CSV table of C-alpha atoms and ligand atoms in Angstrom, one decimal:
chain,number,residue,atom,x,y,z
A,28,MET,CA,0.0,0.0,0.0
A,29,ASP,CA,1.3,3.4,-1.0
A,30,LEU,CA,1.6,5.9,1.8
A,31,PRO,CA,0.2,9.4,1.5
A,32,ARG,CA,2.5,12.4,1.7
A,33,TYR,CA,2.9,13.0,5.4
A,34,ASP,CA,4.9,14.6,8.2
A,35,LEU,CA,4.6,13.1,11.7
A,36,HIS,CA,6.9,15.5,13.6
A,37,CYS,CA,6.9,19.3,13.4
A,38,HIS,CA,6.6,22.4,15.7
A,39,SER,CA,4.6,25.6,15.8
A,40,THR,CA,4.4,28.7,18.0
A,41,ALA,CA,2.7,26.5,20.6
A,42,SER,CA,6.3,25.5,21.5
A,43,ASP,CA,9.6,26.5,19.8
A,44,GLY,CA,8.4,26.6,16.2
A,45,VAL,CA,8.2,30.0,14.5
A,46,LEU,CA,5.1,29.4,12.4
A,47,SER,CA,1.6,29.6,13.9
A,48,PRO,CA,-0.6,26.5,13.4
A,49,ALA,CA,-2.4,28.5,10.6
A,50,GLU,CA,0.9,29.3,8.8
A,51,LEU,CA,2.1,25.7,9.2
A,52,LEU,CA,-1.1,24.5,7.7
A,53,LYS,CA,-0.6,26.8,4.7
A,54,LEU,CA,2.9,25.5,4.2
A,55,ALA,CA,1.6,21.9,4.5
A,56,HIS,CA,-0.8,22.7,1.6
A,57,GLU,CA,2.0,24.2,-0.4
A,58,ARG,CA,4.1,21.1,0.2
A,59,GLY,CA,1.3,18.8,-0.9
A,60,LEU,CA,1.0,17.0,2.4
A,61,GLU,CA,-2.0,14.8,3.0
A,62,VAL,CA,-1.3,13.9,6.6
A,63,LEU,CA,0.2,16.1,9.3
A,64,ALA,CA,0.9,15.6,13.0
A,65,LEU,CA,1.7,18.7,15.0
A,66,THR,CA,4.1,17.6,17.7
A,67,ASP,CA,4.9,20.6,19.9
A,68,HIS,CA,7.1,20.1,23.0
A,69,ASP,CA,5.0,19.0,26.0
A,70,THR,CA,1.8,20.5,24.8
A,71,ILE,CA,-1.1,19.8,22.4
A,72,ALA,CA,-2.3,23.5,22.5
A,73,GLY,CA,-2.0,24.0,18.7
A,74,PHE,CA,-4.2,21.0,17.8
A,75,ASP,CA,-7.6,22.5,18.1
A,76,GLU,CA,-6.7,25.5,16.1
A,77,LEU,CA,-5.2,23.3,13.4
A,78,LYS,CA,-8.3,21.1,13.3
A,79,THR,CA,-10.7,24.1,13.1
A,80,LEU,CA,-8.7,25.8,10.3
A,81,ASN,CA,-8.2,22.7,8.3
A,82,ARG,CA,-11.7,22.0,7.0
A,83,ASN,CA,-10.8,18.3,6.3
A,84,GLN,CA,-8.4,19.0,3.5
A,85,ILE,CA,-5.4,17.5,5.3
A,86,ARG,CA,-5.7,14.6,7.7
A,87,ILE,CA,-4.6,16.1,11.0
A,88,ILE,CA,-3.2,13.7,13.6
A,89,SER,CA,-3.0,14.9,17.2
A,90,GLY,CA,0.4,14.8,18.7
A,91,SER,CA,3.0,16.1,21.1
A,92,GLU,CA,6.8,15.6,21.6
A,93,PHE,CA,7.2,14.6,25.3
A,94,THR,CA,10.4,15.4,27.1
A,95,CYS,CA,11.3,12.7,29.6
A,96,GLN,CA,14.3,10.9,31.2
A,97,TRP,CA,15.7,7.4,31.3
A,98,ASN,CA,18.7,6.7,33.5
A,99,SER,CA,19.4,10.5,33.7
A,100,ARG,CA,19.4,10.8,29.9
A,101,ILE,CA,16.9,13.1,28.3
A,102,LEU,CA,14.7,11.5,25.6
A,103,HIS,CA,12.0,12.8,23.3
A,104,ILE,CA,8.9,10.7,22.8
A,105,VAL,CA,6.5,11.6,20.0
A,106,GLY,CA,2.9,10.7,21.1
A,107,LEU,CA,0.6,10.3,18.1
A,108,GLY,CA,-3.2,10.0,18.0
A,109,ILE,CA,-3.5,11.1,21.6
A,110,ASP,CA,-7.0,12.0,22.9
A,111,SER,CA,-6.7,15.8,23.4
A,112,GLU,CA,-9.5,15.7,25.9
A,113,SER,CA,-7.9,13.1,28.1
A,114,ALA,CA,-8.0,14.3,31.8
A,115,LYS,CA,-4.8,12.5,32.5
A,116,LEU,CA,-3.0,14.2,29.6
A,117,LYS,CA,-4.3,17.6,30.6
A,118,LYS,CA,-2.9,17.1,34.1
A,119,TYR,CA,0.4,15.9,32.8
A,120,PHE,CA,0.8,18.9,30.4
A,121,SER,CA,-0.1,21.4,33.1
A,122,HIS,CA,2.6,19.9,35.3
A,123,LEU,CA,5.0,20.2,32.4
A,124,GLU,CA,4.1,23.8,31.9
A,125,PHE,CA,4.9,24.5,35.6
A,126,LEU,CA,8.2,22.6,35.3
A,127,ARG,CA,9.2,24.4,32.1
A,128,THR,CA,8.5,27.8,33.7
A,129,GLN,CA,10.5,27.0,36.8
A,130,ARG,CA,13.3,25.8,34.6
A,131,ALA,CA,13.2,29.0,32.5
A,132,LYS,CA,13.6,31.0,35.6
A,133,GLU,CA,16.6,29.0,36.5
A,134,ILE,CA,18.0,29.3,33.0
A,135,ALA,CA,17.7,33.1,33.3
A,136,ASN,CA,19.4,33.0,36.7
A,137,ARG,CA,22.3,30.9,35.4
A,138,LEU,CA,22.7,33.3,32.4
A,139,ILE,CA,22.8,36.3,34.8
A,140,LYS,CA,25.7,34.6,36.6
A,141,MET,CA,27.4,34.3,33.2
A,142,GLY,CA,27.2,38.1,32.8
A,143,LEU,CA,24.0,38.3,30.7
A,144,PRO,CA,21.1,40.6,31.5
A,145,ASP,CA,17.9,39.0,32.9
A,146,LEU,CA,16.2,37.4,29.9
A,147,PHE,CA,13.3,35.7,31.7
A,148,SER,CA,10.6,38.2,30.7
A,149,ASP,CA,11.8,38.4,27.1
A,150,ALA,CA,12.0,34.7,26.8
A,151,GLU,CA,8.5,34.4,28.2
A,152,ASN,CA,7.2,36.9,25.7
A,153,ALA,CA,9.0,35.0,22.9
A,154,ALA,CA,7.2,31.9,24.0
A,155,ASP,CA,3.9,33.9,23.8
A,156,GLY,CA,2.0,31.6,26.2
A,157,GLY,CA,3.4,28.4,24.5
A,158,SER,CA,5.7,25.8,26.0
A,159,ILE,CA,8.8,27.7,26.9
A,160,GLY,CA,12.3,26.2,26.2
A,161,ARG,CA,15.9,27.0,25.5
A,162,PRO,CA,15.2,28.1,21.9
A,163,HIS,CA,13.3,31.1,23.2
A,164,PHE,CA,16.3,32.2,25.1
A,165,ALA,CA,18.4,31.7,22.0
A,166,ARG,CA,16.0,33.8,20.0
A,167,VAL,CA,16.1,36.6,22.6
A,168,MET,CA,19.9,36.5,22.8
A,169,LEU,CA,20.0,37.0,19.0
A,170,GLU,CA,17.5,39.8,19.1
A,171,LYS,CA,19.6,41.6,21.7
A,172,GLY,CA,22.8,41.1,19.8
A,173,LEU,CA,24.3,39.0,22.5
A,174,VAL,CA,25.1,36.2,20.0
A,175,SER,CA,25.5,36.4,16.2
A,176,ASN,CA,23.1,33.4,15.6
A,177,GLU,CA,21.0,30.9,17.5
A,178,GLN,CA,23.4,28.1,17.0
A,179,GLN,CA,26.0,30.2,18.8
A,180,ALA,CA,23.6,30.7,21.7
A,181,PHE,CA,23.5,26.9,22.1
A,182,LYS,CA,27.2,26.5,21.7
A,183,LYS,CA,28.1,29.1,24.3
A,184,TYR,CA,25.2,29.0,26.8
A,185,LEU,CA,22.3,26.6,26.2
A,186,GLY,CA,23.6,23.4,24.6
A,187,THR,CA,24.2,20.1,26.4
A,188,GLY,CA,26.6,20.5,29.3
A,189,LYS,CA,26.6,24.4,29.2
A,190,LYS,CA,25.4,26.4,32.1
A,191,GLY,CA,22.1,27.3,30.6
A,192,ASP,CA,21.3,23.6,30.0
A,193,VAL,CA,19.3,23.3,33.2
A,194,LYS,CA,18.5,19.8,34.3
A,195,ILE,CA,15.2,19.2,36.0
A,196,GLU,CA,13.2,16.2,37.0
A,197,TRP,CA,11.4,15.5,33.7
A,198,PRO,CA,8.9,12.6,33.9
A,199,ASP,CA,10.4,9.1,33.6
A,200,LEU,CA,10.2,7.3,30.3
A,201,SER,CA,7.8,4.8,31.8
A,202,GLU,CA,5.4,7.5,33.1
A,203,THR,CA,5.4,9.3,29.7
A,204,ILE,CA,4.7,6.1,27.8
A,205,SER,CA,1.9,5.1,30.1
A,206,THR,CA,0.4,8.6,29.9
A,207,ILE,CA,0.4,8.4,26.1
A,208,ASN,CA,-1.0,4.9,26.1
A,209,GLU,CA,-3.7,5.8,28.6
A,210,SER,CA,-4.7,8.7,26.4
A,211,SER,CA,-5.3,6.3,23.5
A,212,GLY,CA,-2.1,7.4,21.7
A,213,LEU,CA,1.0,5.6,20.3
A,214,SER,CA,4.5,6.3,21.6
A,215,VAL,CA,7.3,6.9,19.1
A,216,LEU,CA,10.9,7.3,20.1
A,217,ALA,CA,12.0,10.5,18.4
A,218,HIS,CA,15.3,10.8,16.4
A,219,PRO,CA,17.2,8.0,18.2
A,220,THR,CA,20.6,9.0,16.8
A,221,LYS,CA,20.4,12.6,18.2
A,222,TYR,CA,21.1,11.7,21.8
A,223,LYS,CA,24.9,11.3,21.4
A,224,MET,CA,24.5,7.6,22.3
A,225,THR,CA,26.3,4.6,20.7
A,226,PHE,CA,24.1,2.1,18.9
A,227,THR,CA,24.7,-0.3,21.8
A,228,LYS,CA,23.1,2.3,24.1
A,229,ILE,CA,20.3,3.0,21.6
A,230,ARG,CA,19.4,-0.7,21.5
A,231,GLU,CA,19.3,-0.6,25.3
A,232,VAL,CA,17.0,2.4,25.3
A,233,ILE,CA,14.7,0.9,22.7
A,234,ALA,CA,14.5,-2.4,24.6
A,235,ALA,CA,13.3,-0.5,27.7
A,236,PHE,CA,11.0,1.7,25.5
A,237,LYS,CA,9.4,-1.4,24.1
A,238,GLU,CA,9.0,-3.0,27.6
A,239,PHE,CA,7.3,0.1,28.9
A,240,GLY,CA,4.7,-0.1,26.0
A,241,GLY,CA,6.4,2.0,23.3
A,242,ALA,CA,4.9,1.5,19.8
A,243,GLY,CA,7.4,2.7,17.3
A,244,ILE,CA,10.6,4.5,16.5
A,245,GLU,CA,11.5,7.3,14.1
A,246,VAL,CA,13.8,5.8,11.4
A,247,SER,CA,13.9,8.8,9.1
A,248,TYR,CA,14.5,12.5,9.9
A,249,PRO,CA,16.9,15.2,8.7
A,250,GLY,CA,20.5,14.3,9.5
A,251,VAL,CA,20.0,10.5,9.7
A,252,THR,CA,22.5,8.7,7.5
A,253,PRO,CA,21.6,5.8,5.2
A,254,ASP,CA,23.6,3.5,7.4
A,255,GLN,CA,21.8,4.7,10.6
A,256,HIS,CA,18.5,4.4,8.8
A,257,LEU,CA,19.2,0.7,8.0
A,258,HIS,CA,20.3,0.0,11.6
A,259,LEU,CA,17.1,1.6,13.0
A,260,ASN,CA,14.9,-0.4,10.6
A,261,ARG,CA,16.6,-3.5,11.8
A,262,ILE,CA,16.2,-2.6,15.5
A,263,ALA,CA,12.5,-1.8,14.9
A,264,LYS,CA,12.0,-5.2,13.3
A,265,ASN,CA,13.9,-7.1,16.0
A,266,ASN,CA,11.8,-5.4,18.7
A,267,GLN,CA,8.5,-5.6,16.8
A,268,LEU,CA,8.1,-1.9,16.7
A,269,MET,CA,6.5,0.2,14.0
A,270,VAL,CA,8.5,2.8,12.1
A,271,SER,CA,7.8,6.6,11.8
A,272,ALA,CA,9.3,9.6,10.2
A,273,GLY,CA,9.1,13.4,10.3
A,274,SER,CA,11.0,16.6,9.4
A,275,ASP,CA,11.2,18.0,13.0
A,276,PHE,CA,10.4,21.3,11.2
A,277,HIS,CA,10.8,24.4,13.4
A,278,SER,CA,11.4,27.3,11.0
A,279,PRO,CA,11.5,28.2,7.3
A,280,ASN,CA,14.9,29.9,8.2
A,281,HIS,CA,16.5,26.6,9.0
A,282,ALA,CA,17.9,25.5,5.7
A,283,TRP,CA,18.4,21.9,6.7
A,284,THR,CA,14.7,21.2,7.3
A,285,ASP,CA,11.5,21.7,5.4
A,286,LEU,CA,8.0,20.6,6.2
A,287,GLY,CA,7.5,17.1,4.9
A,288,LYS,CA,11.2,16.6,4.0
A,289,PHE,CA,13.2,13.6,5.3
A,290,PRO,CA,15.1,10.8,3.6
A,291,PRO,CA,12.9,8.2,1.9
A,292,LEU,CA,12.2,5.0,3.9
A,293,ASN,CA,13.5,1.6,2.9
A,294,GLU,CA,10.6,-0.3,4.2
A,295,THR,CA,7.1,0.9,5.0
A,296,GLU,CA,5.0,-2.3,5.7
A,297,ASN,CA,5.3,-1.7,9.4
A,298,HIS,CA,4.8,2.1,9.2
A,299,ILE,CA,2.8,3.6,12.0
A,300,LEU,CA,0.6,5.5,9.5
A,301,HIS,CA,-1.1,2.2,8.6
A,302,ARG,CA,-2.3,2.0,12.3
A,303,LEU,CA,-3.0,5.7,12.6
A,304,MET,CA,-5.2,5.8,9.5
A,305,GLY,CA,-6.7,2.4,9.8
B,405,AMP,P1,14.2,22.3,25.5
B,405,AMP,O1,12.9,21.7,25.1
B,405,AMP,O2,14.1,23.6,26.2
B,405,AMP,O3,15.1,21.4,26.1
B,405,AMP,O4,14.9,22.7,24.1
B,405,AMP,C1,15.1,21.7,23.2
B,405,AMP,C2,15.0,22.2,21.8
B,405,AMP,O5,16.1,23.1,21.5
B,405,AMP,C3,15.1,21.2,20.7
B,405,AMP,O6,13.8,20.7,20.4
B,405,AMP,C4,15.6,22.0,19.5
B,405,AMP,O7,14.6,22.7,18.9
B,405,AMP,C5,16.5,23.0,20.2
B,405,AMP,N1,17.9,22.7,20.2
B,405,AMP,C6,18.5,21.8,21.0
B,405,AMP,N2,19.9,21.8,20.8
B,405,AMP,C7,20.1,22.7,19.9
B,405,AMP,C8,21.3,23.1,19.2
B,405,AMP,N3,22.5,22.6,19.5
B,405,AMP,N4,21.2,24.1,18.3
B,405,AMP,C9,20.0,24.6,18.0
B,405,AMP,N5,18.8,24.2,18.5
B,405,AMP,C10,18.9,23.3,19.5
B,406,MN,MN1,12.5,22.0,19.4
B,407,MN,MN1,13.3,16.4,19.7
B,408,MN,MN1,11.0,17.9,17.6
């Protein structure tokens, strides 16, 4: 069975994307997409808007990219087909909103100690009521001329291991997966090669993910190499997991991503779209 043109991982202004759900939908039309899942970080806030605007032209799948931890490693789980009305999910996301705000305050404090002005209010304004994260700080730093691009903001202040990379108690992987499952969704491990882990470690994570009730893994996304793609396909098969793919689109200004764009998949029989659309 041929798959429709789709993207199962992208961001809007409801988190750290720069396009509103309306603008994203327009771009999805321009790119000829037939299926779209909006997967903002730790929120589903853009979903209703997207649904209302869409008028059934593109099949919209509800989604979110859940930040969680496993053995003190941060992982991203894309939850797809989740029930946006689920009380459990609402409670989960409101806790995450609190956690992210607390973390943003701490990020601002750490940056002050590094000699930067207090950026909390500006970052909060940049997030505009959406899920606040490090990219909002990067954006503000660029606007204020404190860095020459956002990449530099991560390299100097916000990236892994830097002072502004504030660690907090994200939910555990098992809790995240059960929340997604109890909200009628499917859990997908996002971009497995982007956690600076060896393939041995990735296999370990995926075994735990499967045991906790995970449904699939992303095997194609910008930056994945053909070799990594084959490895991930094999791991999916060995663990009886479905495969998924998405652009992780955040902004039209990022030359390396575009909505609906990711390397072609080698195999699609066990694609999660079959389940989501079935
Ligand atoms: P947070 O949710 O606050 O932990 O921020 C994570 C987001 O920051 C990711 O989803 C990316 O959009 C962005 N990000 C992480 N690392 C980098 C980096 N090195 N350069 C640019 N953006 C990054
Ligand atoms: Mn992001
Ligand atoms: Mn991610
Ligand atoms: Mn993402």
